[in-house]
Coordinates of C-alpha atoms and ligand atoms in Angstrom, one line a residue:
M1 CA -11.6 8.8 -5.1
Q2 CA -10.8 5.1 -3.1
T3 CA -7.6 5.4 -1.8
I4 CA -4.6 2.9 -1.3
A5 CA -2.3 2.5 1.1
L6 CA 1.8 1.3 -0.4
I7 CA 3.8 0.1 2.2
A8 CA 7.3 -1.9 1.8
H9 CA 10.0 -3.2 3.3
D10 CA 13.4 -2.3 2.2
K11 CA 14.4 -6.0 0.7
K12 CA 10.6 -5.7 -0.8
K13 CA 11.1 -1.8 -2.0
Q14 CA 12.5 -3.4 -5.7
E15 CA 9.5 -5.2 -5.4
M16 CA 7.3 -2.7 -4.7
L17 CA 8.8 -0.4 -7.7
D18 CA 8.5 -3.3 -10.1
F19 CA 4.9 -3.9 -8.8
V20 CA 3.4 -0.5 -9.0
D21 CA 5.3 -0.4 -12.8
H22 CA 3.2 -2.8 -14.0
H23 CA -0.4 -1.1 -12.2
K24 CA 0.6 2.7 -12.4
D25 CA -2.3 2.8 -15.5
L26 CA -4.7 1.4 -12.9
L27 CA -3.1 3.5 -9.9
R28 CA -3.6 6.8 -11.4
H29 CA -7.4 6.3 -10.8
F30 CA -6.9 5.9 -6.9
H31 CA -5.6 8.2 -4.1
L32 CA -2.2 6.5 -3.5
I33 CA -0.7 6.9 0.1
A34 CA 2.5 5.5 1.9
T35 CA 5.2 5.4 4.4
R36 CA 7.9 7.7 3.4
T37 CA 10.4 6.1 1.8
T38 CA 8.2 3.8 0.1
G39 CA 6.0 6.9 -1.6
T40 CA 9.1 8.7 -2.3
L41 CA 10.6 6.2 -4.3
I42 CA 7.5 5.4 -6.4
N43 CA 6.9 9.4 -6.4
E44 CA 10.5 9.1 -8.4
H45 CA 10.2 6.9 -10.5
F46 CA 6.2 7.1 -11.6
H47 CA 4.8 10.8 -10.6
L48 CA 1.6 9.1 -9.4
N49 CA 1.4 11.9 -6.5
V50 CA 1.7 9.9 -3.5
E51 CA 0.9 10.8 -0.2
T52 CA 3.9 10.1 2.1
M53 CA 3.6 9.6 6.0
M54 CA 6.3 9.1 8.2
S55 CA 8.8 6.4 7.7
G56 CA 7.4 3.3 8.8
P57 CA 10.0 3.0 11.7
L58 CA 9.1 6.3 13.0
G59 CA 5.7 6.3 13.1
G60 CA 4.2 5.8 9.3
D61 CA 2.6 2.4 10.1
Q62 CA 0.6 4.2 13.1
Q63 CA -0.1 7.3 10.9
I64 CA -1.5 4.8 8.1
G65 CA -2.9 2.7 10.6
A66 CA -5.1 6.1 12.0
R67 CA -6.1 6.5 8.4
V68 CA -7.6 3.2 8.1
A69 CA -9.4 3.1 11.5
T70 CA -11.2 6.3 10.5
E71 CA -12.1 4.7 7.3
Q72 CA -10.0 6.9 4.8
V73 CA -8.3 3.7 3.2
D74 CA -10.3 1.2 1.1
Y75 CA -7.3 -1.5 0.6
V76 CA -3.7 -1.8 2.1
I77 CA -0.9 -3.2 0.1
F78 CA 2.1 -3.8 2.4
L79 CA 4.9 -5.9 0.9
R80 CA 6.4 -7.4 4.3
D81 CA 9.9 -8.5 5.0
P82 CA 9.3 -11.4 6.8
L83 CA 13.4 -12.7 7.0
T84 CA 14.2 -9.5 8.7
S85 CA 13.0 -8.7 12.3
Q86 CA 11.8 -4.9 12.3
P87 CA 12.2 -2.5 15.4
H88 CA 8.7 -1.2 14.9
E89 CA 6.8 -4.8 14.8
P90 CA 4.6 -3.4 17.5
D91 CA 3.2 -0.7 15.1
I92 CA 3.3 -3.0 11.8
N93 CA 1.1 -5.5 14.0
A94 CA -1.2 -2.6 15.0
L95 CA -1.9 -1.5 11.2
L96 CA -2.3 -5.1 10.4
R97 CA -5.0 -5.4 13.2
L98 CA -7.1 -2.1 12.5
C99 CA -7.0 -3.5 8.4
D100 CA -8.8 -6.8 10.5
V101 CA -11.2 -4.3 12.9
H102 CA -12.6 -2.6 10.1
N103 CA -12.5 -5.3 7.7
I104 CA -9.7 -3.7 4.8
P105 CA -8.6 -5.6 2.2
L106 CA -4.9 -5.7 3.0
A107 CA -2.0 -8.0 0.7
T108 CA 1.3 -8.9 2.2
N109 CA 2.9 -10.1 -0.8
R110 CA 2.9 -9.4 -4.2
R111 CA 0.6 -12.3 -5.7
S112 CA -2.3 -11.5 -3.3
A113 CA -1.9 -7.5 -4.0
H114 CA -2.2 -8.7 -7.9
I115 CA -5.6 -10.1 -6.8
L116 CA -6.5 -7.4 -4.8
L117 CA -5.8 -4.9 -7.6
Q118 CA -7.9 -7.2 -10.0
Y119 CA -10.7 -6.7 -7.9
A120 CA -10.2 -2.7 -7.3
D121 CA -10.0 -2.5 -11.0
Q122 CA -13.6 -4.4 -11.2
K123 CA -15.0 -2.3 -8.8
L124 CA -13.7 0.5 -10.2
N125 CA -15.1 -0.2 -13.7
K126 CA -18.6 -0.9 -12.1
A127 CA -18.7 2.0 -10.1
Q128 CA -17.8 3.8 -13.9
S129 CA -20.4 2.0 -16.1
Ligands
LIG1 O1 9.3 0.2 7.6 C1 7.7 0.3 6.6 C2 6.7 -0.2 7.2 O2 6.9 -0.8 8.3 C3 8.0 1.3 5.3 O3 8.6 2.3 5.8 P1 9.1 3.3 4.3 O4 8.8 3.2 3.3 O5 9.6 4.6 5.3 O6 10.8 2.2 4.5

């Protein structure tokens, strides 16, 4: 099963919930991992069995980065808040960098996340046919 990492900054959490609601039938076919608050919220609303790491500011981005570095993540959806400075900015940048190092598809806003999931859906259907 392929793995998708889902991460949202605080001001993007509702957007992430709306996004997951829209795509939940597809997301059920993936192993989902997330930073703690994001993943807990998704689990409370949709029972998608998201595996949670630590919260972003406490090292969750780094934990997901470690999974990216060890090729255990296939896609990353990170709804970032570009208008609020984050205390753990270096961790965020490290995660984005690792996605580029390992050539992992990364979407950092909702529209690109939709496109990413359309692609993931096509790949899934191809693999199943
Ligand atoms: O801060 C985050 C990503 O940088 C998200 O962490 P939480 O999901 O724990 O809020």
